[in-house]
Every structure is written in structure tokens, then in C-alpha cells.
Coordinates of C-alpha atoms and ligand atoms in Angstrom, one line a residue:
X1 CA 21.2 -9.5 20.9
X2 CA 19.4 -6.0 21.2
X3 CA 17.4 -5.6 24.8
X4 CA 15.9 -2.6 22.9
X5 CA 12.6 -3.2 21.1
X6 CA 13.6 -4.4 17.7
X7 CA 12.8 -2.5 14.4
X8 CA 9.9 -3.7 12.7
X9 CA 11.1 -3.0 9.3
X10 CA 8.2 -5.8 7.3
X11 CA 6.5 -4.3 5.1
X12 CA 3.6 -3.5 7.0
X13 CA 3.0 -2.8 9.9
X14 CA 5.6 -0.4 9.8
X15 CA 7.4 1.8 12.6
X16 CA 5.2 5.0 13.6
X17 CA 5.5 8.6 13.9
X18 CA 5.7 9.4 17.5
X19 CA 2.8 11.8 17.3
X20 CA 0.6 9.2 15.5
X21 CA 1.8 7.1 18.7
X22 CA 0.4 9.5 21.1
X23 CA -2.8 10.2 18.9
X24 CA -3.7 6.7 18.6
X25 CA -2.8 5.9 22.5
X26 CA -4.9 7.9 25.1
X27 CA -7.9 6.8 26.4
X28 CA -10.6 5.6 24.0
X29 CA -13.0 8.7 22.6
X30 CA -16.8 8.3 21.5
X31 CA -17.7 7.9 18.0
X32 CA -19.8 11.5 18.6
X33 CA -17.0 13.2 20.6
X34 CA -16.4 16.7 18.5
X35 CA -12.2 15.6 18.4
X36 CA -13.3 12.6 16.4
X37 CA -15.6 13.9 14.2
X38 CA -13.4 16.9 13.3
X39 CA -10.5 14.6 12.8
X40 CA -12.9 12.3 10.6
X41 CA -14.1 15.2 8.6
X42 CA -10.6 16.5 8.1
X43 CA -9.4 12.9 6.9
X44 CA -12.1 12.8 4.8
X45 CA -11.3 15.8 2.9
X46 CA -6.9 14.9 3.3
X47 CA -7.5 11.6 1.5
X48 CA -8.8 13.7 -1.8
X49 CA -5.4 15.4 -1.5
X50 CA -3.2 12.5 -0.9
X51 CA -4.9 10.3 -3.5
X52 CA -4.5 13.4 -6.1
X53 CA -8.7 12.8 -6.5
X54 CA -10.9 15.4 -7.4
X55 CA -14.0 16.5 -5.2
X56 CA -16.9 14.7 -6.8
X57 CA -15.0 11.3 -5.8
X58 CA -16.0 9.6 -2.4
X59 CA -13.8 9.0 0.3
X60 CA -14.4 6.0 2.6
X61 CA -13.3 5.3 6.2
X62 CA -14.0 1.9 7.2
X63 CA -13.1 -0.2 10.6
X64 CA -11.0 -3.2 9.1
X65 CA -7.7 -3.4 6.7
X66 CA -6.9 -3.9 3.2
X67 CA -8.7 -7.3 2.8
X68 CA -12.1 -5.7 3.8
X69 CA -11.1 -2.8 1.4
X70 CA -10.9 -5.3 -1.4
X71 CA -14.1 -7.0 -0.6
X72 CA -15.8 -3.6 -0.7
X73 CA -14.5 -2.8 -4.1
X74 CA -15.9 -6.3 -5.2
X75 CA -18.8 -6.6 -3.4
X76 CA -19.9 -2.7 -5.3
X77 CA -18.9 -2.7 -8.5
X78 CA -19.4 -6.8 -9.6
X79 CA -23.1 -7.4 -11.2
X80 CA -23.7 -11.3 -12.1
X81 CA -21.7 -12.1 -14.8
X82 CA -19.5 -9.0 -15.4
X83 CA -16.4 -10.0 -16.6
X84 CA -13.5 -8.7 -14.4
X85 CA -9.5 -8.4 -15.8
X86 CA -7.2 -9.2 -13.2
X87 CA -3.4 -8.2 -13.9
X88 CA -1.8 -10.8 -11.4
X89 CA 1.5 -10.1 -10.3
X90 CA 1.6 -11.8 -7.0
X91 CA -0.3 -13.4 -4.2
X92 CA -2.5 -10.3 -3.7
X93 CA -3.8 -9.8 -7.2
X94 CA -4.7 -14.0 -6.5
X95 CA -6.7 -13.0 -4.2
X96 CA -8.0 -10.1 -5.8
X97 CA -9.1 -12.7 -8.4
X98 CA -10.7 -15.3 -6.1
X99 CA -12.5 -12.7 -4.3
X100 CA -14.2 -11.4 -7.8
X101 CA -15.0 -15.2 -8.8
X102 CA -16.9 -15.4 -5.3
X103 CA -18.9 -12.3 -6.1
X104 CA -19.6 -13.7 -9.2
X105 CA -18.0 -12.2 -12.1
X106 CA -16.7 -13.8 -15.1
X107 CA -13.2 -13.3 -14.4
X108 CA -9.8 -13.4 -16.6
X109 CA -6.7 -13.4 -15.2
X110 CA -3.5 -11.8 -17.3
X111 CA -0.2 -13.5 -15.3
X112 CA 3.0 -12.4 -15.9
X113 CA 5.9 -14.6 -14.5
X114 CA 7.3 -14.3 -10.9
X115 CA 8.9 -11.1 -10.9
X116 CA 7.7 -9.2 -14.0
X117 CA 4.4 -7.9 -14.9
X118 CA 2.0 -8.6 -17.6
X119 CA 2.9 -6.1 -20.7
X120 CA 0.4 -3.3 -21.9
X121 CA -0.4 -5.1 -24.6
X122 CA -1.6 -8.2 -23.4
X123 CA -3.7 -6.2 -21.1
X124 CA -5.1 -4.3 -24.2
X125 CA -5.5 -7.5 -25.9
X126 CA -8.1 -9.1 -23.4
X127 CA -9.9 -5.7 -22.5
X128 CA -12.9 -6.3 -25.1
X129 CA -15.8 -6.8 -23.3
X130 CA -14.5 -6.1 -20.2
X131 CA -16.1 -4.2 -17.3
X132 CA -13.7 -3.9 -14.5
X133 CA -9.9 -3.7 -13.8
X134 CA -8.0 -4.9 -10.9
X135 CA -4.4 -4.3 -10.5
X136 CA -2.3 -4.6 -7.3
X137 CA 0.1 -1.1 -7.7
X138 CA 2.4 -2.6 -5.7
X139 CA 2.5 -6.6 -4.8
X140 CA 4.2 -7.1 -1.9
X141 CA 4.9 -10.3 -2.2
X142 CA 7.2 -9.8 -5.2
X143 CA 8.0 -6.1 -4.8
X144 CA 6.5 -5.6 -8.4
X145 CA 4.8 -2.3 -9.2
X146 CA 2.6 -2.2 -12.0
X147 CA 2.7 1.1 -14.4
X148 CA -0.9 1.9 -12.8
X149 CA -1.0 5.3 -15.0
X150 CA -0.6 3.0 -18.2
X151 CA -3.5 0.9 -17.0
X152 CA -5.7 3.2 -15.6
X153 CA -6.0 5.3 -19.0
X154 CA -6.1 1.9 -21.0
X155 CA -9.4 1.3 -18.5
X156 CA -10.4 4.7 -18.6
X157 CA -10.3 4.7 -22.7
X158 CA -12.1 1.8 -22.8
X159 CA -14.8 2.6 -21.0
X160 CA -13.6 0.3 -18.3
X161 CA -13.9 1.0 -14.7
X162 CA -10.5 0.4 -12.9
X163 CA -9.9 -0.6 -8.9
X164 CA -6.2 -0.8 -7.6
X165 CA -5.1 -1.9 -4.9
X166 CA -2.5 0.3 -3.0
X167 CA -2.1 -1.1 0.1
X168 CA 1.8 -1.2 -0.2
X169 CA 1.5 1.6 -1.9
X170 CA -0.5 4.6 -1.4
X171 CA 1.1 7.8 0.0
X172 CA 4.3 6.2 -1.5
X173 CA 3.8 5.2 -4.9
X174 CA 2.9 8.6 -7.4
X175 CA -1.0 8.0 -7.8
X176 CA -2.9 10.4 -9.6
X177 CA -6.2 8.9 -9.6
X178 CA -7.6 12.5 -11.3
X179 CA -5.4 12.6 -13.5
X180 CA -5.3 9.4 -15.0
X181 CA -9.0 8.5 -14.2
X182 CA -9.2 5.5 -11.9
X183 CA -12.0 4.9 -10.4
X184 CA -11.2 3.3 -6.8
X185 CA -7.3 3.6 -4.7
X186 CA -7.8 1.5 -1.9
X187 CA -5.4 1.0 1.2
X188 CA -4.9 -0.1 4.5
X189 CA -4.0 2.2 7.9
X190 CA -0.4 0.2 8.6
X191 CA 1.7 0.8 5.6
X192 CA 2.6 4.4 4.3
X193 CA -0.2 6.4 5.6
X194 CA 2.2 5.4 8.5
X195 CA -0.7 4.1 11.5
X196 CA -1.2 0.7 13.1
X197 CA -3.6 -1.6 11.1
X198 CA -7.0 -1.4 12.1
X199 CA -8.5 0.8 9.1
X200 CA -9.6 0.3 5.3
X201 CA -9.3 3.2 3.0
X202 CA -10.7 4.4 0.1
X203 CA -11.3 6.9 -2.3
X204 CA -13.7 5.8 -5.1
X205 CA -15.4 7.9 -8.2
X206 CA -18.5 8.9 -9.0
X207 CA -18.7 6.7 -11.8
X208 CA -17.9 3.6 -9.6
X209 CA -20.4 4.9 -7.3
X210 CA -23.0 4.7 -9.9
X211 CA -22.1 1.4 -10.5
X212 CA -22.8 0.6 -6.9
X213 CA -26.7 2.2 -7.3
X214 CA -27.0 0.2 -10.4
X215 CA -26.3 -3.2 -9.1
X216 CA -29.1 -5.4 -9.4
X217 CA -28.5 -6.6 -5.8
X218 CA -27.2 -4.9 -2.6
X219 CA -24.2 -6.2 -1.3
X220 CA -23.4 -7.0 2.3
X221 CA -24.6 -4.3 4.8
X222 CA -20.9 -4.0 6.2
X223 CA -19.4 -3.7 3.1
X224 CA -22.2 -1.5 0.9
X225 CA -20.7 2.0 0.2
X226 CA -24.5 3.3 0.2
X227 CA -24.7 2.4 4.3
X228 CA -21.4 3.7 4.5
X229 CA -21.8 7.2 2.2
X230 CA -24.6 9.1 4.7
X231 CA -21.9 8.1 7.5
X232 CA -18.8 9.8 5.5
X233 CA -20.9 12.9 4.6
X234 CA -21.8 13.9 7.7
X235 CA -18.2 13.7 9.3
X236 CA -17.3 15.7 6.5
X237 CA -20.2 18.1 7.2
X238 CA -18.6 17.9 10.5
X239 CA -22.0 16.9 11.9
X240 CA -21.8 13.2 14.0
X241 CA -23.2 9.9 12.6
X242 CA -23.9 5.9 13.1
X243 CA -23.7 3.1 10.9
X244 CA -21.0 0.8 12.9
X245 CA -18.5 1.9 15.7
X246 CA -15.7 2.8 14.0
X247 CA -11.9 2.6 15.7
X248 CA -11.7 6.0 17.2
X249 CA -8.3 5.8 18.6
X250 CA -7.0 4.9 14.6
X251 CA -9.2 8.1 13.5
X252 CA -7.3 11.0 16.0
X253 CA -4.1 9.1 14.6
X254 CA -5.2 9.2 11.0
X255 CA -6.3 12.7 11.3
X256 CA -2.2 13.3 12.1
X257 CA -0.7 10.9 9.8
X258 CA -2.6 12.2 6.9
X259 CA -1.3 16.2 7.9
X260 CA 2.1 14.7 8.5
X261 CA 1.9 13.4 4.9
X262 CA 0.6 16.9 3.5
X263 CA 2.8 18.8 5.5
X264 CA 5.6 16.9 3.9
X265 CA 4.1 17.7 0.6
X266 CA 2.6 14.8 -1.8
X267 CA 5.3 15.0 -4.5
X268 CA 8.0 15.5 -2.2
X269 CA 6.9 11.8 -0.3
X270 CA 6.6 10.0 -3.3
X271 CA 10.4 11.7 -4.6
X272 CA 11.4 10.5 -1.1
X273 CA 10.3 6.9 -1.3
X274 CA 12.2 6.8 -4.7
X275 CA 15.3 7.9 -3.2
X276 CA 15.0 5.9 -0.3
X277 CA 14.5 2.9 -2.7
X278 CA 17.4 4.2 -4.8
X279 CA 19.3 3.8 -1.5
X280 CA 18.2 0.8 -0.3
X281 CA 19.2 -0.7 -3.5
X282 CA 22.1 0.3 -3.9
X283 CA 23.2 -1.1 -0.7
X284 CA 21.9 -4.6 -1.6
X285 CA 23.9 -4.6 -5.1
X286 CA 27.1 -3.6 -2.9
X287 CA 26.5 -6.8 -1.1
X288 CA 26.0 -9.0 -4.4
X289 CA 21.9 -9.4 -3.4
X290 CA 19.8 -9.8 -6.5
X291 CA 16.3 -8.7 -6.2
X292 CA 13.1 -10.7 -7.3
X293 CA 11.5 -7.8 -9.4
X294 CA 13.1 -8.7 -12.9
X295 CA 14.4 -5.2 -13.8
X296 CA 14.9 -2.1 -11.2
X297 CA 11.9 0.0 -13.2
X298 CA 9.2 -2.7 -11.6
X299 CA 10.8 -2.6 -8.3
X300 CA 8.8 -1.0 -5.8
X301 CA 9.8 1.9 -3.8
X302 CA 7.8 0.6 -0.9
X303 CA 9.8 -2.5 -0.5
X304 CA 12.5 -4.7 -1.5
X305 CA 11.9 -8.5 -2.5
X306 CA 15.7 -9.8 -2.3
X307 CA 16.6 -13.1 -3.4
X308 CA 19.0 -15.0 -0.8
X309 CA 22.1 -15.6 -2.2
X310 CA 24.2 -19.0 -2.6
X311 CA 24.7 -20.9 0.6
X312 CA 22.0 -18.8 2.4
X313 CA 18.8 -19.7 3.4
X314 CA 15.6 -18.8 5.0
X315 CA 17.7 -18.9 8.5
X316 CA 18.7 -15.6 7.7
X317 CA 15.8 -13.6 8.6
X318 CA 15.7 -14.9 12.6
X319 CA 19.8 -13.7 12.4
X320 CA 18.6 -10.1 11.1
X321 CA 16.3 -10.2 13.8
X322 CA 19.0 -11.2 16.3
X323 CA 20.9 -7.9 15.5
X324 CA 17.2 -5.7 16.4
X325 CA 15.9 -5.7 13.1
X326 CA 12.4 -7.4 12.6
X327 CA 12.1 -8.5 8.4
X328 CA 10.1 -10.7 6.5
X329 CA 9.8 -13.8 4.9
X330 CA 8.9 -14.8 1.4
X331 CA 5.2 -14.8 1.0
X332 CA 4.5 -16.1 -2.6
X333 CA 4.3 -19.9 -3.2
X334 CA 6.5 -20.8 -5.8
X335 CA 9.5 -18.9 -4.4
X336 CA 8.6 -18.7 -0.4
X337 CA 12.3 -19.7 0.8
X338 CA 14.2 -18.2 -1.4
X339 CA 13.5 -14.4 -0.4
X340 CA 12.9 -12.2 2.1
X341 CA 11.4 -9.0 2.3
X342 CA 12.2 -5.8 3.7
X343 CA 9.9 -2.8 4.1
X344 CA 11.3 0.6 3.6
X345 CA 8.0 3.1 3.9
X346 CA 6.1 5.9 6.0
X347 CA 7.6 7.1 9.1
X348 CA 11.1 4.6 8.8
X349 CA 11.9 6.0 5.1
X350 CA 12.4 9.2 6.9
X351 CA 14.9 8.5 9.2
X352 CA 18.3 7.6 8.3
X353 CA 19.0 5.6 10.9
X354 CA 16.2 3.7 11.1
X355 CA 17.7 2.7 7.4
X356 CA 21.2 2.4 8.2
X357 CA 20.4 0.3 11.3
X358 CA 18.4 -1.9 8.7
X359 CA 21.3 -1.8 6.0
X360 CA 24.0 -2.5 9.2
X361 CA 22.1 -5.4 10.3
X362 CA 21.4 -7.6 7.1
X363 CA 25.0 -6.8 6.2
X364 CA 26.3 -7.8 9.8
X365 CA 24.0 -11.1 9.2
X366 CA 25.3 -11.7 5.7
X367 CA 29.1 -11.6 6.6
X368 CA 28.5 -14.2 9.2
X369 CA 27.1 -16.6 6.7
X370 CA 30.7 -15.7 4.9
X371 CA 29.5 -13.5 2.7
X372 CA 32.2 -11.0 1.0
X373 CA 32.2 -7.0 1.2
X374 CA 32.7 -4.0 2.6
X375 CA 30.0 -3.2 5.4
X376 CA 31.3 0.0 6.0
X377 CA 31.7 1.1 2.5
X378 CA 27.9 -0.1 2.3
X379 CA 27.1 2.0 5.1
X380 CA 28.7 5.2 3.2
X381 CA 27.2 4.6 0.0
X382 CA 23.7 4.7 1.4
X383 CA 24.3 7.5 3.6
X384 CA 25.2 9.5 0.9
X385 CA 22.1 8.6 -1.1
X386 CA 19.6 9.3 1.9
X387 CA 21.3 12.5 2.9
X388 CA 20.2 13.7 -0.9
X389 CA 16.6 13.6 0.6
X390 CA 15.7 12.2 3.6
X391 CA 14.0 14.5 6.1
X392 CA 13.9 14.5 9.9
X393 CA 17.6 12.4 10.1
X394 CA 19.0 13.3 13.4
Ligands
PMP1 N1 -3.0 -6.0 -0.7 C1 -1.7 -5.8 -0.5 C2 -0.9 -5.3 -1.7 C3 -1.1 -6.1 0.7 O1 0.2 -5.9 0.9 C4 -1.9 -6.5 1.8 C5 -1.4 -6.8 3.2 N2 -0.1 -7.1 3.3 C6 -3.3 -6.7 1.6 C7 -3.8 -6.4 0.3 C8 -4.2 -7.1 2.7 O2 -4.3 -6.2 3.7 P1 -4.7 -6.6 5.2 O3 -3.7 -7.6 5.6 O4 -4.7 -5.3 5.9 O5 -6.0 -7.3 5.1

């Protein structure tokens, strides 16, 4: 067993850029100190770019994680009675639908089976009368992406306003929310923006935001975009301001992660993620692994969902983590033991080895439980396909 700290290779939290490290470590900044509210401002205005958005669209910065991020988008856009279409694909559009039946809109769910996603047109079907759209872009518990340009121009056509959620996705996943027209991209810190978790973040459109002032109700102060909107201008006026304490340590490390990002270039990290996946894959068909998205276009590129194969069970992950590699466990109810997940996004989909230790170590695992191939051959194969694009491999 590794005395080294293992690789946490879940799919979120994820491994860290060095520099975001040291940018989220020193000692703790005031809200009002000028390094935080330059590196607020700057976020601010690097979200539009990473989420492809165009400048009349809002950018939010918010102390808490995906979860709140979701509430937010619920608790702005949902008047009594609205009727909300959910595209479930997994445990987080579930709770994507529970948490729009608690802020009270009439909501339909369109289900796919484990694996798949709903098609376009049963989507289209149900859309009459419909106010809002909620589709997860990437559900990590099944490793499904939805086609989020398809939907967001069905919404868009429709007169629909649509919300995804990109937690495992965003900064990964090609999302051009100008483009297409969506109205809110919402993440967390700890997945391919590539910090610990700590922060929810969103970029939302003008026309959600007038949704938000046309609500009949305000919603909870913590969650209202309108308490939160004076805050975000005046960072990005580079001018301080107060609402609620946010994490300042996250914001110096946001302000990096987000320029590490750019610096990269957008296109050139979302190309990356697909190669890395392309990799990745490839490595778990060499060793006879199936994967739980039904067909390799819905797989993410964030993750892979891979089915355990005959004569192995859930045991395997604490054996992975033996050999220094951290992995994760199946997280949707009807097939919890029968998969495990493995994250391959941010920082860690740019460094080979981090990959290949990865690769090496569910491999190593596999062949104990008598499992038959090549490990080295495995190794090769994926090396190849990472050298094609990975950056910063030493
Ligand atoms: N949506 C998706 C797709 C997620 O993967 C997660 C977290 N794994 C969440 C929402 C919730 O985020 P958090 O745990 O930060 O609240």
C-alpha cells in the first residue's frame, strides 16, 4: 500500500493545480482586502468567457456548492404553479425535480432508462405549456451527458426559459450558453473549474433575471439573486461590498483557476476532456469493462460510470484505493453496487500520469480478482491517446 497521499480521482473533489493550492492556502484575507476584490471582479468577468455568455448575462459568486446553486435557480425563476420539465437522467436531475416541487411548481418529469437519456422528441412532446427547463448536462451518477445544445434551442424556440445544471460539467463539457440561448449554467468550485468545494457558480441571463423581478414573492434572502446582484456589480466595478462573508481563500484560488482555464484556451479544454475520455475509454474496453452510459455519444467526458464485471463486486473500489488511487462508488439506487465511478477532469485530465497511475491501478486491481489482459499493452494504448493532447505531462 502507497505511504504517499492517495489520488483522489472521484469525480469531485478533484486533484488541484498547485497554484490554486497556494492561492487558496495562505492566511485568511478580508472580504474588502483590494487582492480579493480584484480577484472577484476578474472572476466575475472570466466566468462570461468560460461559460461562452454574452455581457448582458449575470454572473454570480456565491459561498456554498452545487446544491445551493440549484436552489438558487429554483428559488428565482419558480412562480406558484409554473409548470417545470425536468429531463431526468440520474439522481441529480431527482433532485432537481424535488427541489422544484418544494418551490412549488407544477412539475413533469421526462425519464429515460438508467443509462440513456430521454429523446428530443419526447422532450418536444411535453414542452406545451411549459415555463422552465431543467436538465443535468452531465449526471454523475450515470456518466450520461445530455445533448444540452439540442435542448436549450428547443427551450429557447419555445419561449421556454432553460437552467442546466453543470456541476460535472462546466469548463469540460462544450457549453455555449450564447450561442444556444440558455438562460442559467450553474456549477460548483470542486469539479473542473479545478478548486476545493466551498463555492456555487453561476452565470444566468437577462431574461431569467427578469423572471426573478417578476416573481410574485421574494425568495429566501441567501438565495435571492437581487441581494446577491448589487454585491457582484460592485466587485466587478472593482469597488468592495457586503451581503454575506463570502470564502475568500476559494475567491484568490478561483481568480487562478479560472486564468488557468483561459490560458489553456476554452476550446482547447473542452477538445482535451474529449480526448482524455477517448483515452480513458479505451483503456477500460481493453480490459473487457462495459460502461453504464448505453452508447459512447452519451458518455461524459468528465467521468466514467463502469459497470463491474462478472465475479467482481463493490470490494473492488477499497482494492483500487489500496494501490493509491481514491474512486468512487455507485451513487444511483437501482444500480448502486454494480458500478463505480471514476473522475477524469480539471487539473488530473492534464497530467498523464495522474491518468496512467489511475489506468495502472484499476488494472493492477482487476487482475487480482483474475481478470484477463494485457496491463501493459493497456498502459501503451492510453499513452498514446493522451500524448495526442494532453498538456503539462512531465
Ligand atoms: N449536480 C451534479 C451533477 C453533481 O455532480 C453534484 C455533486 N456531485 C451536485 C449537483 C451537488 O453539488 P454539491 O455536492 O456541491 O452540493
Amino acid at each position: 500500500m502507497s505511504t504517499a497521499r492517495p489520488l483522489l480521482m472521484i469525480p469531485g473533489p478533484i486533484e488541484v493545480s498547485p497554484e490554486v493550492r497556494d492561492a487558496c492556502g495562505g492566511a485568511p484575507p478580508g472580504h474588502l482586502a483590494p487582492g480579493v476584490i480584484e480577484a472577484f471582479g476578474g472572476s466575475l468577468e472570466r466566468m462570461r468567457q468560460v461559460w461562452l455568455a454574452d455581457a448582458s448575462s449575470q454572473p454570480f459568486i456565491v459561498g456554498g456548492g452545487g446544491t445551493v446553486a440549484m436552489e438558487m435557480a429554483a428559488a428565482n425563476l419558480v412562480a406558484p404553479g409554473d409548470r417545470a420539465l425536468v429531463v431526468v437522467t440520474g439522481y441529480f436531475s431527482d433532485r432537481m425535480a424535488e427541489m422544484l416541487r418544494r418551490a412549488g411548481a407544477n412539475v413533469t418529469r421526462v425519464d429515460a432508462a438508467v443509462g440513456a437519456t430521454p429523446c428530443l422528441d419526447e422532450v418536444r412532446a411535453a414542452i406545451c405549456g411549459v415555463k422552465l427547463l431543467f436538465a443535468t448536462h452531465v449526471d454523475t451518477s450515470t456518466g450520461v451527458r445530455v445533448d444540452a445544445e439540442a435542448l436549450a434551442r428547443l427551450a429557447s424556440e419555445n419561449g421556454v426559459l432553460s437552467v442546466f445544471d453543470g456541476v460535472c460539467a462546466t469548463a469540460a463539457e462544450r457549453f455555449d450558453m450564447k450561442g444556444w440561448s440558455a438562460d442559467v449554467y450553474l456549477t460548483a468550485s470542486q469539479k473542473a473549474i479545478g478548486l476545493p468545494a466551498g463555492l456555487a457558480l453561476m452565470v444566468v441571463s437577462a431574461r431569467a433575471m427578469e423572471k426573478r423581478r417578476s416573481l410574485p414573492h421574494a425568495p429566501p434572502m441567501y438565495l435571492d439573486w437581487l441581494e446577491w446582484l448589487p454585491v457582484m456589480q460592485a466587485y466587478e466595478a472593482r469597488r468592495p461590498a457586503y451581503f454575506s462573508t463570502p470564502p475568500t481563500n476559494l475567491i484568490l484560488g478561483l481568480d487562478i483557476g479560472l486564468r488557468q482555464i483561459l490560458a489553456h484556451g476554452i476550446e482547447a479544454r473542452f477538445e482535451l476532456h474529449r480526448r482524455c475520455a477517448a483515452a480513458m475509454r479505451g483503456a477500460w474496453r481493453a480490459m473487457g469493462l462495459s460502461l453504464v452510459p448505453v452508447s459512447e455519444a452519451l458518455a461524459a467526458h468528465t467521468l466514467s460510470a463502469i459497470r463491474f464485471p462478472d465475479g467482481v463486486d463493490a470490494s473492488l473500489v477499497a482494492e483500487i484505493g489500496k494501490r493509491g488511487v481514491v474512486v468512487a462508488g455507485g451513487l444511483h439506487p437501482a444500480i448502486r453496487s454494480e458500478y463505480f465511478r471514476v473522475g477524469h477532469m480539471g487539473y488530473a485530465a492534464t497530467r498523464t500520469e495522474m491518468l496512467r497511475t489511475t489506468i495502472g491501478a484499476i488494472g493492477g486491481a482487476l487482475l487480482d480478482r483474475g481478470r484477463k489482459f494485457d496491463l501493459a499493452l493497456v498502459l501503451d494504448a492510453a499513452q498514446e491517446t493522451l500524448e495526442r493532447s494532453v498538456v503539462g505531462s512531465d
